[in-house]
Each structure stands twice: as structure tokens, then as C-alpha cells.
Tab-separated table of C-alpha atoms in Angstrom:
chain	number	residue	atom	x	y	z
A	52	UNK	CA	33.067	0.260	-0.924
A	53	UNK	CA	34.354	-2.092	-3.741
A	54	UNK	CA	36.786	-2.283	-6.754
A	55	UNK	CA	35.614	-3.042	-10.292
A	56	UNK	CA	33.660	-6.188	-10.496
A	57	UNK	CA	34.544	-7.387	-6.828
A	58	UNK	CA	33.667	-6.404	-3.497
A	59	UNK	CA	36.218	-5.444	-0.897
A	60	UNK	CA	35.725	-6.798	2.606
A	61	UNK	CA	35.179	-4.123	5.261
A	62	UNK	CA	35.576	-5.048	8.977
A	63	UNK	CA	32.789	-4.843	11.306
A	64	UNK	CA	28.979	-6.059	11.409
A	65	UNK	CA	25.869	-5.651	9.211
A	66	UNK	CA	22.821	-5.695	11.077
A	67	UNK	CA	19.732	-6.830	9.006
A	68	UNK	CA	16.163	-6.825	9.293
A	69	UNK	CA	13.379	-7.820	6.861
A	70	UNK	CA	9.587	-7.191	6.624
A	71	UNK	CA	7.980	-9.753	4.605
A	72	UNK	CA	4.578	-10.864	3.204
A	73	UNK	CA	4.473	-14.141	5.235
A	74	UNK	CA	6.725	-16.791	6.954
A	75	UNK	CA	7.873	-18.990	3.812
A	76	UNK	CA	9.756	-18.022	0.710
A	77	UNK	CA	8.944	-21.693	-0.428
A	78	UNK	CA	5.004	-20.822	-0.278
A	79	UNK	CA	5.802	-17.576	-2.286
A	80	UNK	CA	6.372	-15.155	0.309
A	81	UNK	CA	8.632	-12.248	-0.555
A	82	UNK	CA	10.612	-9.343	1.007
A	83	UNK	CA	8.482	-6.101	1.271
A	84	UNK	CA	11.180	-3.937	3.237
A	85	UNK	CA	15.004	-4.267	4.084
A	86	UNK	CA	17.028	-2.243	6.503
A	87	UNK	CA	20.978	-2.400	7.003
A	88	UNK	CA	22.648	-0.950	10.047
A	89	UNK	CA	26.370	-0.891	9.924
A	90	UNK	CA	28.269	-1.393	13.179
A	91	UNK	CA	32.005	-1.262	13.743
A	92	UNK	CA	33.797	-3.867	15.866
A	93	UNK	CA	33.351	-1.858	19.060
A	94	UNK	CA	29.548	-1.806	18.464
A	95	UNK	CA	29.441	1.470	17.251
A	96	UNK	CA	26.774	2.512	14.801
A	97	UNK	CA	28.517	3.680	11.401
A	98	UNK	CA	25.889	4.024	9.021
A	99	UNK	CA	22.123	2.817	8.192
A	100	UNK	CA	20.280	2.377	5.019
A	101	UNK	CA	16.696	0.964	4.253
A	102	UNK	CA	14.128	0.808	1.516
A	103	UNK	CA	10.876	-0.801	0.726
A	104	UNK	CA	10.759	-3.636	-1.812
A	105	UNK	CA	8.139	-4.260	-4.158
A	106	UNK	CA	7.061	-8.081	-3.541
A	107	UNK	CA	5.261	-8.171	-6.860
A	108	UNK	CA	2.248	-9.686	-4.757
A	109	UNK	CA	-0.096	-8.854	-2.086
A	110	UNK	CA	1.536	-7.793	1.251
A	111	UNK	CA	0.240	-10.345	3.595
A	112	UNK	CA	-0.366	-9.315	7.206
A	113	UNK	CA	-0.520	-5.376	6.792
A	114	UNK	CA	-1.659	-5.045	10.241
A	115	UNK	CA	1.415	-6.354	11.490
A	116	UNK	CA	4.139	-4.537	9.570
A	117	UNK	CA	1.893	-1.579	8.606
A	118	UNK	CA	3.400	-1.319	5.004
A	119	UNK	CA	0.990	0.242	2.545
A	120	UNK	CA	0.617	-1.202	-1.112
A	121	UNK	CA	0.813	2.469	-2.626
A	122	UNK	CA	4.177	2.729	-0.998
A	123	UNK	CA	5.643	-0.504	-2.280
A	124	UNK	CA	4.248	0.196	-5.807
A	125	UNK	CA	6.690	3.081	-5.820
A	126	UNK	CA	9.614	0.868	-4.783
A	127	UNK	CA	12.180	-1.156	-6.674
A	128	UNK	CA	11.890	-4.821	-7.073
A	129	UNK	CA	14.497	-6.920	-4.921
A	130	UNK	CA	16.607	-7.855	-8.080
A	131	UNK	CA	17.347	-3.994	-8.301
A	132	UNK	CA	17.974	-3.638	-4.777
A	133	UNK	CA	20.332	-6.822	-4.127
A	134	UNK	CA	23.483	-5.526	-5.497
A	135	UNK	CA	23.544	-2.231	-3.221
A	136	UNK	CA	22.428	-4.589	-0.437
A	137	UNK	CA	25.157	-6.937	-0.931
A	138	UNK	CA	27.879	-4.252	-1.306
A	139	UNK	CA	26.697	-3.172	2.266
A	140	UNK	CA	26.850	-6.757	3.707
A	141	UNK	CA	30.222	-7.631	2.025
A	142	UNK	CA	32.977	-8.886	4.516
A	143	UNK	CA	30.875	-7.872	7.423
A	144	UNK	CA	29.317	-10.342	9.856
A	145	UNK	CA	25.647	-10.532	9.140
A	146	UNK	CA	23.729	-10.042	12.328
A	147	UNK	CA	19.878	-10.440	12.719
A	148	UNK	CA	17.365	-11.283	15.517
A	149	UNK	CA	16.225	-14.695	14.372
A	150	UNK	CA	18.748	-14.799	11.797
A	151	UNK	CA	17.693	-18.205	10.447
A	152	UNK	CA	14.559	-16.443	9.209
A	153	UNK	CA	16.103	-13.408	7.601
A	154	UNK	CA	18.832	-15.438	5.837
A	155	UNK	CA	16.282	-17.856	4.558
A	156	UNK	CA	14.470	-15.120	2.723
A	157	UNK	CA	17.784	-13.413	1.567
A	158	UNK	CA	19.003	-16.758	0.071
A	159	UNK	CA	15.825	-17.121	-1.752
A	160	UNK	CA	15.517	-13.420	-2.995
A	161	UNK	CA	19.187	-13.398	-3.985
A	162	UNK	CA	18.696	-16.783	-5.841
A	163	UNK	CA	15.599	-15.582	-7.685
A	164	UNK	CA	17.663	-12.339	-8.697
A	165	UNK	CA	20.169	-14.597	-10.306
A	166	UNK	CA	23.072	-13.547	-8.209
A	167	UNK	CA	25.742	-16.042	-7.430
A	168	UNK	CA	26.143	-14.954	-3.557
A	169	UNK	CA	26.070	-17.499	-0.924
A	170	UNK	CA	25.295	-16.521	2.628
A	171	UNK	CA	27.882	-18.636	4.920
A	172	UNK	CA	26.005	-19.427	8.177
A	173	UNK	CA	29.217	-19.355	10.193
A	174	UNK	CA	29.602	-15.701	9.232
A	175	UNK	CA	26.107	-14.836	10.507
A	176	UNK	CA	25.321	-14.104	14.485
A	177	UNK	CA	21.742	-14.339	15.770
A	178	UNK	CA	21.110	-11.933	18.685
A	179	UNK	CA	18.010	-14.172	19.578
A	180	UNK	CA	20.326	-17.118	20.105
A	181	UNK	CA	23.023	-15.148	21.959
A	182	UNK	CA	20.197	-14.037	24.372
A	183	UNK	CA	20.546	-17.447	25.784
A	184	UNK	CA	24.049	-16.840	26.606
A	185	UNK	CA	23.809	-13.315	28.144
A	186	UNK	CA	20.305	-12.594	29.149
A	187	UNK	CA	17.514	-14.405	31.123
A	188	UNK	CA	13.695	-14.443	30.234
A	189	UNK	CA	11.939	-14.113	26.864
A	190	UNK	CA	14.073	-13.998	23.553
A	191	UNK	CA	11.678	-11.773	21.674
A	192	UNK	CA	13.317	-8.493	20.263
A	193	UNK	CA	11.100	-6.189	22.404
A	194	UNK	CA	11.998	-8.163	25.588
A	195	UNK	CA	15.496	-8.359	25.190
A	196	UNK	CA	15.854	-4.693	24.411
A	197	UNK	CA	13.706	-3.932	27.571
A	198	UNK	CA	16.000	-6.119	29.451
A	199	UNK	CA	19.073	-4.207	28.604
A	200	UNK	CA	17.671	-0.560	28.353
A	201	UNK	CA	17.962	-0.442	24.382
A	202	UNK	CA	15.415	1.683	22.763
A	203	UNK	CA	13.152	-0.063	20.394
A	204	UNK	CA	10.885	2.351	18.350
A	205	UNK	CA	9.070	1.703	15.211
A	206	UNK	CA	8.288	-1.862	16.033
A	207	UNK	CA	7.734	-3.979	12.834
A	208	UNK	CA	9.681	-1.587	10.622
A	209	UNK	CA	12.848	-2.994	9.205
A	210	UNK	CA	14.971	0.147	10.169
A	211	UNK	CA	13.275	0.279	13.763
A	212	UNK	CA	13.834	-3.559	14.242
A	213	UNK	CA	17.436	-3.211	12.746
A	214	UNK	CA	18.376	-0.049	15.229
A	215	UNK	CA	17.028	-2.178	18.041
A	216	UNK	CA	19.101	-5.279	17.112
A	217	UNK	CA	22.102	-3.144	16.710
A	218	UNK	CA	21.795	-1.895	20.197
A	219	UNK	CA	21.278	-5.387	21.469
A	220	UNK	CA	24.630	-6.346	19.504
A	221	UNK	CA	26.576	-3.375	21.069
A	222	UNK	CA	25.494	-4.617	24.615
A	223	UNK	CA	26.529	-8.156	23.884
A	224	UNK	CA	29.888	-6.721	22.571
A	225	UNK	CA	30.362	-4.760	25.841
A	226	UNK	CA	29.572	-7.534	28.197
A	227	UNK	CA	31.245	-10.389	26.411
A	228	UNK	CA	33.973	-8.988	24.350
A	229	UNK	CA	36.034	-12.152	24.896
A	230	UNK	CA	33.549	-14.598	23.501
A	231	UNK	CA	35.032	-16.652	20.920
A	232	UNK	CA	31.996	-16.282	18.487
A	233	UNK	CA	33.119	-12.795	17.407
A	234	UNK	CA	36.247	-14.113	15.941
A	235	UNK	CA	34.842	-17.239	14.516
A	236	UNK	CA	32.267	-15.040	12.554
A	237	UNK	CA	34.699	-12.247	11.648
A	238	UNK	CA	37.045	-14.901	10.160
A	239	UNK	CA	34.277	-16.505	7.945
A	240	UNK	CA	32.946	-13.234	6.823
A	241	UNK	CA	36.572	-12.075	5.794
A	242	UNK	CA	36.775	-14.964	3.476
A	243	UNK	CA	33.499	-14.049	1.647
A	244	UNK	CA	33.792	-12.718	-2.008
A	245	UNK	CA	30.820	-11.846	-4.018
A	246	UNK	CA	31.286	-11.131	-7.991
A	247	UNK	CA	28.977	-8.210	-8.781
A	248	UNK	CA	28.556	-6.007	-11.830
A	249	UNK	CA	31.213	-3.429	-12.268
A	250	UNK	CA	28.657	-0.827	-12.945
A	251	UNK	CA	25.466	-0.887	-11.157
A	252	UNK	CA	22.387	1.431	-11.730
A	253	UNK	CA	21.735	3.688	-9.017
A	254	UNK	CA	18.609	2.527	-6.881
A	255	UNK	CA	17.107	5.245	-4.893
A	256	UNK	CA	15.579	4.117	-1.624
A	257	UNK	CA	11.734	4.421	-0.976
A	258	UNK	CA	10.509	4.949	2.494
A	259	UNK	CA	7.345	4.504	4.122
A	260	UNK	CA	4.702	7.222	3.189
A	261	UNK	CA	6.590	7.995	-0.177
A	262	UNK	CA	2.993	7.691	-1.821
A	263	UNK	CA	1.917	10.677	0.393
A	264	UNK	CA	5.041	12.725	-0.496
A	265	UNK	CA	4.211	13.733	-4.087
A	266	UNK	CA	1.153	15.990	-3.375
A	267	UNK	CA	-2.180	15.295	-4.564
A	268	UNK	CA	-2.722	12.981	-7.595
A	269	UNK	CA	-4.042	15.955	-9.931
A	270	UNK	CA	-0.512	17.522	-9.833
A	271	UNK	CA	0.074	14.744	-12.717
A	272	UNK	CA	-1.860	17.184	-14.899
A	273	UNK	CA	0.165	20.361	-14.160
A	274	UNK	CA	2.011	19.537	-17.391
A	275	UNK	CA	-0.257	20.488	-20.165
A	276	UNK	CA	-1.582	17.321	-21.967
A	277	UNK	CA	-1.160	18.525	-25.353
A	278	UNK	CA	2.712	18.439	-24.565
A	279	UNK	CA	2.655	14.957	-23.768
A	280	UNK	CA	0.166	13.346	-26.026
A	281	UNK	CA	-0.603	15.872	-28.924
A	282	UNK	CA	-4.246	15.890	-27.669
A	283	UNK	CA	-6.371	19.250	-27.857
A	284	UNK	CA	-6.129	21.144	-24.947
A	285	UNK	CA	-9.626	21.988	-23.300
A	286	UNK	CA	-10.476	25.160	-21.716
A	287	UNK	CA	-11.910	25.115	-18.152
A	288	UNK	CA	-15.360	25.532	-19.567
A	289	UNK	CA	-14.863	22.313	-21.391
A	290	UNK	CA	-16.813	23.047	-24.606
A	291	UNK	CA	-17.636	20.019	-26.810
A	292	UNK	CA	-15.333	17.803	-24.497
A	293	UNK	CA	-16.951	14.531	-23.671
A	294	UNK	CA	-16.307	13.765	-20.034
A	295	UNK	CA	-18.454	10.566	-19.868
A	296	UNK	CA	-15.665	7.965	-19.877
A	297	UNK	CA	-13.790	10.082	-17.167
A	298	UNK	CA	-17.020	10.239	-14.997
A	299	UNK	CA	-17.630	6.718	-15.258
A	300	UNK	CA	-14.009	5.911	-13.989
A	301	UNK	CA	-14.660	8.246	-11.209
A	302	UNK	CA	-17.810	6.667	-10.151
A	303	UNK	CA	-16.096	3.124	-10.126
A	304	UNK	CA	-12.934	4.739	-8.313
A	305	UNK	CA	-15.229	6.332	-5.688
A	306	UNK	CA	-17.252	3.232	-4.859
A	307	UNK	CA	-15.055	3.032	-1.633
A	308	UNK	CA	-14.435	6.663	-1.393
A	309	UNK	CA	-10.886	6.166	-2.115
A	310	UNK	CA	-9.119	6.668	-5.384
A	311	UNK	CA	-6.281	4.154	-5.390
A	312	UNK	CA	-3.156	4.523	-7.272
A	313	UNK	CA	-3.977	2.307	-10.124
A	314	UNK	CA	-7.418	4.360	-10.381
A	315	UNK	CA	-5.584	7.768	-10.305
A	316	UNK	CA	-3.240	6.435	-13.310
A	317	UNK	CA	-6.508	5.528	-15.278
A	318	UNK	CA	-8.175	8.869	-14.360
A	319	UNK	CA	-5.010	11.045	-15.453
A	320	UNK	CA	-4.807	8.963	-18.631
A	321	UNK	CA	-8.545	9.630	-19.498
A	322	UNK	CA	-8.003	13.391	-18.628
A	323	UNK	CA	-5.109	13.609	-21.127
A	324	UNK	CA	-6.839	11.703	-23.740
A	325	UNK	CA	-9.758	13.853	-23.468
A	326	UNK	CA	-7.626	17.166	-23.393
A	327	UNK	CA	-8.565	18.111	-20.186
A	328	UNK	CA	-5.854	20.223	-18.110
A	329	UNK	CA	-5.998	20.446	-14.211
A	330	UNK	CA	-8.330	23.385	-14.125
A	331	UNK	CA	-10.863	21.635	-16.275
A	332	UNK	CA	-10.685	18.501	-14.487
A	333	UNK	CA	-11.181	20.316	-10.928
A	334	UNK	CA	-14.248	22.040	-12.711
A	335	UNK	CA	-15.383	18.557	-13.466
A	336	UNK	CA	-14.921	17.539	-9.979
A	337	UNK	CA	-16.740	20.667	-8.669
A	338	UNK	CA	-19.761	19.663	-10.775
A	339	UNK	CA	-19.650	16.073	-9.539
A	340	UNK	CA	-19.629	17.298	-5.996
A	341	UNK	CA	-22.541	19.493	-6.562
A	342	UNK	CA	-24.417	16.645	-8.072
A	343	UNK	CA	-23.901	14.486	-4.980
A	344	UNK	CA	-24.720	17.293	-2.737
A	345	UNK	CA	-27.920	17.722	-4.768
A	346	UNK	CA	-28.807	14.126	-4.463
A	347	UNK	CA	-28.294	14.151	-0.707
A	348	UNK	CA	-30.358	17.184	-0.377
A	349	UNK	CA	-33.238	16.059	-2.414
A	350	UNK	CA	-33.314	12.800	-0.515
A	351	UNK	CA	-33.562	14.727	3.116
A	352	UNK	CA	-36.406	16.796	1.316
A	353	UNK	CA	-35.775	19.680	3.620
A	354	UNK	CA	-35.376	17.734	6.903
A	355	UNK	CA	-32.819	16.012	8.901
A	356	UNK	CA	-33.021	12.310	9.868
A	357	UNK	CA	-34.603	13.538	12.951
A	358	UNK	CA	-37.125	15.487	11.470
A	359	UNK	CA	-35.932	18.851	12.086
A	360	UNK	CA	-35.725	21.551	9.359
A	361	UNK	CA	-32.519	21.480	7.203
A	362	UNK	CA	-31.085	24.314	5.334
A	363	UNK	CA	-28.367	22.081	4.056
A	364	UNK	CA	-26.346	22.416	7.184
A	365	UNK	CA	-26.315	18.525	7.451
A	366	UNK	CA	-25.085	18.048	4.123
A	367	UNK	CA	-22.529	20.651	4.410
A	368	UNK	CA	-20.947	18.842	7.622
A	369	UNK	CA	-21.316	15.365	5.962
A	370	UNK	CA	-17.970	13.726	6.812
A	371	UNK	CA	-18.723	11.447	3.617
A	372	UNK	CA	-19.049	14.448	1.337
A	373	UNK	CA	-15.833	15.945	2.639
A	374	UNK	CA	-14.102	12.647	2.285
A	375	UNK	CA	-14.984	12.526	-1.289
A	376	UNK	CA	-13.786	16.126	-1.818
A	377	UNK	CA	-10.431	15.233	-0.414
A	378	UNK	CA	-10.226	12.576	-2.952
A	379	UNK	CA	-11.095	15.195	-5.793
A	380	UNK	CA	-8.579	17.537	-4.830
A	381	UNK	CA	-11.096	20.001	-3.369
A	382	UNK	CA	-11.540	21.251	0.217
A	383	UNK	CA	-14.067	22.588	2.716
A	384	UNK	CA	-14.754	25.765	0.848
A	385	UNK	CA	-15.498	23.678	-2.291
A	386	UNK	CA	-17.992	21.439	-0.171
A	387	UNK	CA	-19.602	24.661	1.019
A	388	UNK	CA	-20.001	25.789	-2.656
A	389	UNK	CA	-21.329	22.611	-3.786
A	390	UNK	CA	-24.024	22.604	-1.194
A	391	UNK	CA	-24.767	26.167	-1.785
A	392	UNK	CA	-24.905	25.784	-5.716
A	393	UNK	CA	-27.152	22.542	-4.976
A	394	UNK	CA	-29.455	24.539	-2.760
A	395	UNK	CA	-29.991	27.502	-5.176
A	396	UNK	CA	-30.754	24.953	-8.167
A	397	UNK	CA	-33.329	23.215	-5.926
A	398	UNK	CA	-35.073	26.582	-5.187
A	399	UNK	CA	-34.833	27.595	-8.468
A	400	UNK	CA	-36.776	24.236	-9.512
A	401	UNK	CA	-33.890	23.269	-11.728
A	402	UNK	CA	-33.859	19.564	-12.562
A	403	UNK	CA	-30.991	17.455	-10.857
A	404	UNK	CA	-28.528	16.147	-13.138
A	405	UNK	CA	-29.780	12.352	-14.311
A	406	UNK	CA	-27.997	10.043	-12.099
A	407	UNK	CA	-25.870	7.381	-13.898
A	408	UNK	CA	-26.964	3.860	-13.071
A	409	UNK	CA	-25.925	3.051	-9.388
A	410	UNK	CA	-23.637	0.163	-8.579
A	411	UNK	CA	-25.625	-2.834	-7.406
A	412	UNK	CA	-24.921	-6.348	-6.548
A	413	UNK	CA	-27.406	-8.826	-7.847
A	414	UNK	CA	-28.274	-12.247	-6.738
A	415	UNK	CA	-25.618	-14.685	-7.628
A	416	UNK	CA	-23.113	-11.987	-8.510
A	417	UNK	CA	-19.328	-13.277	-7.952
A	418	UNK	CA	-17.208	-11.646	-5.450
A	419	UNK	CA	-13.595	-12.441	-4.939
A	420	UNK	CA	-11.613	-11.603	-1.943
A	421	UNK	CA	-7.813	-10.833	-1.724
A	422	UNK	CA	-4.874	-10.005	0.908
A	423	UNK	CA	-4.794	-10.730	4.748
A	424	UNK	CA	-8.123	-9.152	5.856
A	425	UNK	CA	-9.269	-8.064	9.174
A	426	UNK	CA	-11.706	-10.781	9.510
A	427	UNK	CA	-11.156	-14.432	8.424
A	428	UNK	CA	-11.877	-15.425	4.928
A	429	UNK	CA	-14.576	-17.928	6.097
A	430	UNK	CA	-16.422	-15.291	7.949
A	431	UNK	CA	-16.552	-13.022	4.995
A	432	UNK	CA	-17.479	-15.705	2.471
A	433	UNK	CA	-20.576	-16.594	4.978
A	434	UNK	CA	-21.766	-13.035	4.678
A	435	UNK	CA	-21.471	-12.970	1.017
A	436	UNK	CA	-23.510	-16.227	0.680
A	437	UNK	CA	-26.038	-14.918	3.375
A	438	UNK	CA	-26.570	-11.852	0.806
A	439	UNK	CA	-27.271	-14.242	-2.039
A	440	UNK	CA	-23.928	-13.526	-3.889
A	441	UNK	CA	-21.267	-16.177	-4.771
A	442	UNK	CA	-17.564	-15.988	-3.232
A	443	UNK	CA	-15.106	-16.839	-5.914
A	444	UNK	CA	-11.613	-18.022	-5.489
A	445	UNK	CA	-10.182	-16.333	-8.469
A	446	UNK	CA	-10.934	-13.433	-10.644
A	447	UNK	CA	-12.701	-13.711	-14.164
A	448	UNK	CA	-14.509	-11.693	-16.466
A	449	UNK	CA	-17.851	-12.567	-14.840
A	450	UNK	CA	-16.398	-11.067	-11.461
A	451	UNK	CA	-18.513	-8.275	-10.197
A	452	UNK	CA	-16.457	-7.086	-7.420
A	453	UNK	CA	-13.000	-7.656	-5.663
A	454	UNK	CA	-12.673	-6.949	-2.012
A	455	UNK	CA	-9.088	-6.225	-0.992
A	456	UNK	CA	-7.426	-5.754	2.348
A	457	UNK	CA	-5.516	-2.742	0.550
A	458	UNK	CA	-7.384	-1.029	-2.459
A	459	UNK	CA	-3.774	-0.504	-3.813
A	460	UNK	CA	-3.124	-4.313	-3.554
A	461	UNK	CA	-0.410	-5.805	-5.771
A	462	UNK	CA	-1.962	-9.290	-5.822
A	463	UNK	CA	-2.395	-11.136	-9.065
A	464	UNK	CA	-6.359	-10.879	-8.196
A	465	UNK	CA	-6.099	-7.330	-8.089
A	466	UNK	CA	-3.892	-6.972	-11.045
A	467	UNK	CA	-6.447	-9.069	-12.894
A	468	UNK	CA	-9.473	-7.183	-11.952
A	469	UNK	CA	-8.001	-3.864	-12.873
A	470	UNK	CA	-7.148	-5.302	-16.319
A	471	UNK	CA	-10.837	-6.281	-16.558
A	472	UNK	CA	-12.352	-3.095	-15.341
A	473	UNK	CA	-13.788	-4.750	-12.096
A	474	UNK	CA	-13.929	-2.402	-9.260
A	475	UNK	CA	-11.670	-2.949	-6.363
A	476	UNK	CA	-13.093	-1.853	-2.821
A	477	UNK	CA	-12.092	-1.782	0.753
A	478	UNK	CA	-13.386	-4.246	3.334
A	479	UNK	CA	-15.496	-1.270	4.698
A	480	UNK	CA	-17.018	-0.497	1.645
A	481	UNK	CA	-18.083	-3.875	0.907
A	482	UNK	CA	-19.602	-4.214	4.486
A	483	UNK	CA	-21.543	-1.109	3.700
A	484	UNK	CA	-22.794	-2.498	0.274
A	485	UNK	CA	-23.744	-5.702	2.156
A	486	UNK	CA	-25.458	-3.717	4.718
A	487	UNK	CA	-27.549	-1.672	2.262
A	488	UNK	CA	-28.318	-4.416	0.128
A	489	UNK	CA	-31.979	-5.351	-0.442
A	490	UNK	CA	-31.906	-9.334	-1.118
A	491	UNK	CA	-35.521	-9.278	-2.115
A	492	UNK	CA	-34.945	-6.790	-5.038
A	493	UNK	CA	-31.108	-7.356	-5.465
A	494	UNK	CA	-30.408	-3.450	-5.200
A	495	UNK	CA	-28.609	-1.254	-2.705
A	496	UNK	CA	-30.742	1.161	-0.800
A	497	UNK	CA	-29.509	4.852	0.176
A	498	UNK	CA	-28.869	7.936	-1.657
A	499	UNK	CA	-26.339	10.865	-2.249
A	500	UNK	CA	-23.072	10.227	-1.430
A	501	UNK	CA	-23.723	6.594	-0.213
A	502	UNK	CA	-25.204	5.561	-3.577
A	503	UNK	CA	-22.109	5.491	-5.819
A	504	UNK	CA	-22.627	4.766	-9.464
A	505	UNK	CA	-20.492	2.574	-11.866
């Protein structure tokens, strides 16, 4: 769509929508997703394009835009996206719903990328402002679409909102084809020339759900570790292989029963260092699951919480144990096998595997919060103080725990915590830790899969 070193204008419209980490680029907010729908002069959709963007910070109100940190961690940064995006916009009238918001972020991100590409406000149209001419009632995108019968699916996704805005633009073009605003904007857009690199590296768009499209994280071990690192390859039986470091990493990762992407990377790296192939790691995981089942069975001591006789059925059906199994790449059959193995060992009076020290929060431990959480920061800090802990504004080597709105968070706090080896847990896991905490002893109560070690 352009010659060497310079873009060539193409008539029509480029409908843009952004999802961002907040409302102000001046306060450090960034673009997290961008979509473009190309529309011809008659309002017909020609093409569409979208990608997540790594904002290199936390994602802000994830409950609004629904973007997962695990997905944007795989996405390109805006400086890599910018050339392809600008080629799509070149020579076209830029259209957005609340264009002032989107163009403000585009200018900030383009400037940050070091690209000389001004966005002419005359070459932009705002479907929200145009609603004042052609529609009555609310100017919100959903309301405008409902008023004219435009489908608005995937609300608060960049592509869903861009498609809806393109549909709204098509309606405006149909009912007000003679409005002078179209020709004014077209003339301004026709005069835009952006100098871009003659050779641009290809950028593969990354879409929502990308982190779930790569199979289980253990697939990273399908290539023999010796081929990658020169480390000796261990057999499934793991003779003379020290798995202590791997198990300590696994304990910390499962503190919230979710193995985040950074935790997966650390586990894979340690497995390769120890010379463990996938079969060996899966064997370690089965042993780990059996130890958890044994701890749970020992805690029940042959009876359910209601006092009924228990032959292991309650443990076999324990959703927490199944949740852990899924994180470990195991399934329901592995859970059943772990419970049977644990019951057999108990009946044979075999001693349980000595547990590693449980993760506990002691009085005065510093706890840091990050991200846009489901409760207010003030509410969480009150609970932290009430538990005898110390809420802290930033991560240091003294930090005991980081509580994140998203355990895959890309925030500076999260990156620092991972660098220092500090556990990062979800709000739900932290709430459970607080609920189980005994302020008098400074220890958490509970056993089995609910008593994670570090």
C-alpha cells in the first residue's frame, strides 16, 4: 500500500478504536489494543486489522476491557506496530467514536515511537460528535448503534467497537451524503504524507486468547533439554537428579493455584537446567499431586467434615486438587491415581513425605498491591493492617508478597517482585491467606492443597 520510503494515499476512511490502560497518556497510560476497519467512500467495509499491544505496564481496568496480561505479554510494543498501523491510515480520513480520545493516545504513542507523523484534526471525523447532527438521545456508541440498528458485538474490544463505529459511519454516509464534512476531511487526508522506513519488519498481530493457543506450558519441554542447553538428560525415573529447586519454584507458583507465564518460564528453565524432559517433569508433578492428596487425607483422618466415613471420595472430588492438576498438565485420571496412591501409602503405614515449610505471613510482613483491583486500594489496605501486616507502596527486597489484579501483570512492581523472587498472587488467594491467618501465632491454618509451601 505504499512506495519505497513514502506512503501513497488511498481514498476512503480508516475507522480506529483503541483500548487503553486508562484515560491519560500524560499520566503514563498506554495503548493495549488497536483495531482498524477500512471503509470505502460509500461506507462499505473493505478490510479490517487488529492486534493487542504490549503497554509495558499494568493493564488498568481489566474488568472493563477484559484484556489479559498473559496475552499482551506475547504482543508487540507500539513502536513495532506503528509503521503497519500508519500505512493503514495513510491518505484516509481517520474516524473514531470520541476521536479526541483516540487521537490523543495515537499522537502520544507515535511520538514515543520516534516517528514523525502528525495527525491532522481536520482529517479526522468523530461519530460521537456527528451523532449530534443525525441522531437524538445519548451519544454513547452502544446507544447510537441501537438507534440505527447497527450490530455492536464484543463491546470494549478494539475490533468490536471499530466494527460498530464503521457501521455507524455507513449510516451517516447514507443519510447525509451531501454533508460538506466528508469532502473537507477527504481533502485534508489527501494532503497527508508520512515518511516511513522503506523496509519494515513484519509484525504478526496478536489477538485475545493468544496465551491459550499454545497448548499446555509443558509443551516447552517437548524439545530435548540437552539439545538446547547441553545439560544431561534425566530419565523418567530421575536417578540422582536434584528436583529441590524445581519443587520450591512450584510451591511458590501454586500459592494461588495459578502458574503465571513468568512462573512457567522459570519452571521450564529450571527443568532444562536439571536435565528433566517432559516425561520426567510429569512424573515429578504426579508425585507432587500424590503428596498433596496424602496431606489432605491425613487431615481428614478417615472422616468428612460432617463426620461421615470417607474412603477418599471427598479428596478425589476436591475441585482445588483438580485445579492444581490442570495447572500441572495432569487430568482427572491423574487425580484419581494420586488419591489411590496416597490411600495405599496410608494403609501401608508408609510415612508421608515431609512437607516443606508452609508459606506464612508473619506480623509486620510487608504486602504490596498492584493493578486495578476488584476492591478499592483503601479497602485492601484496611484488611492488611487489620491482619497485623504492613501495606507498602512499592516492592523492596523486604516485601513478603505482591497481590496483583492479574498474576501475569506487566507492572513495574510485578517485574521487580519476580526479579527478587517474591511471590505474586491473585486477590482471591490473598483473601484466603488473610482468612486462614491466625493473628496470635502469625501462621496460616489449614492443610492439604490449601496449605501451600514456599
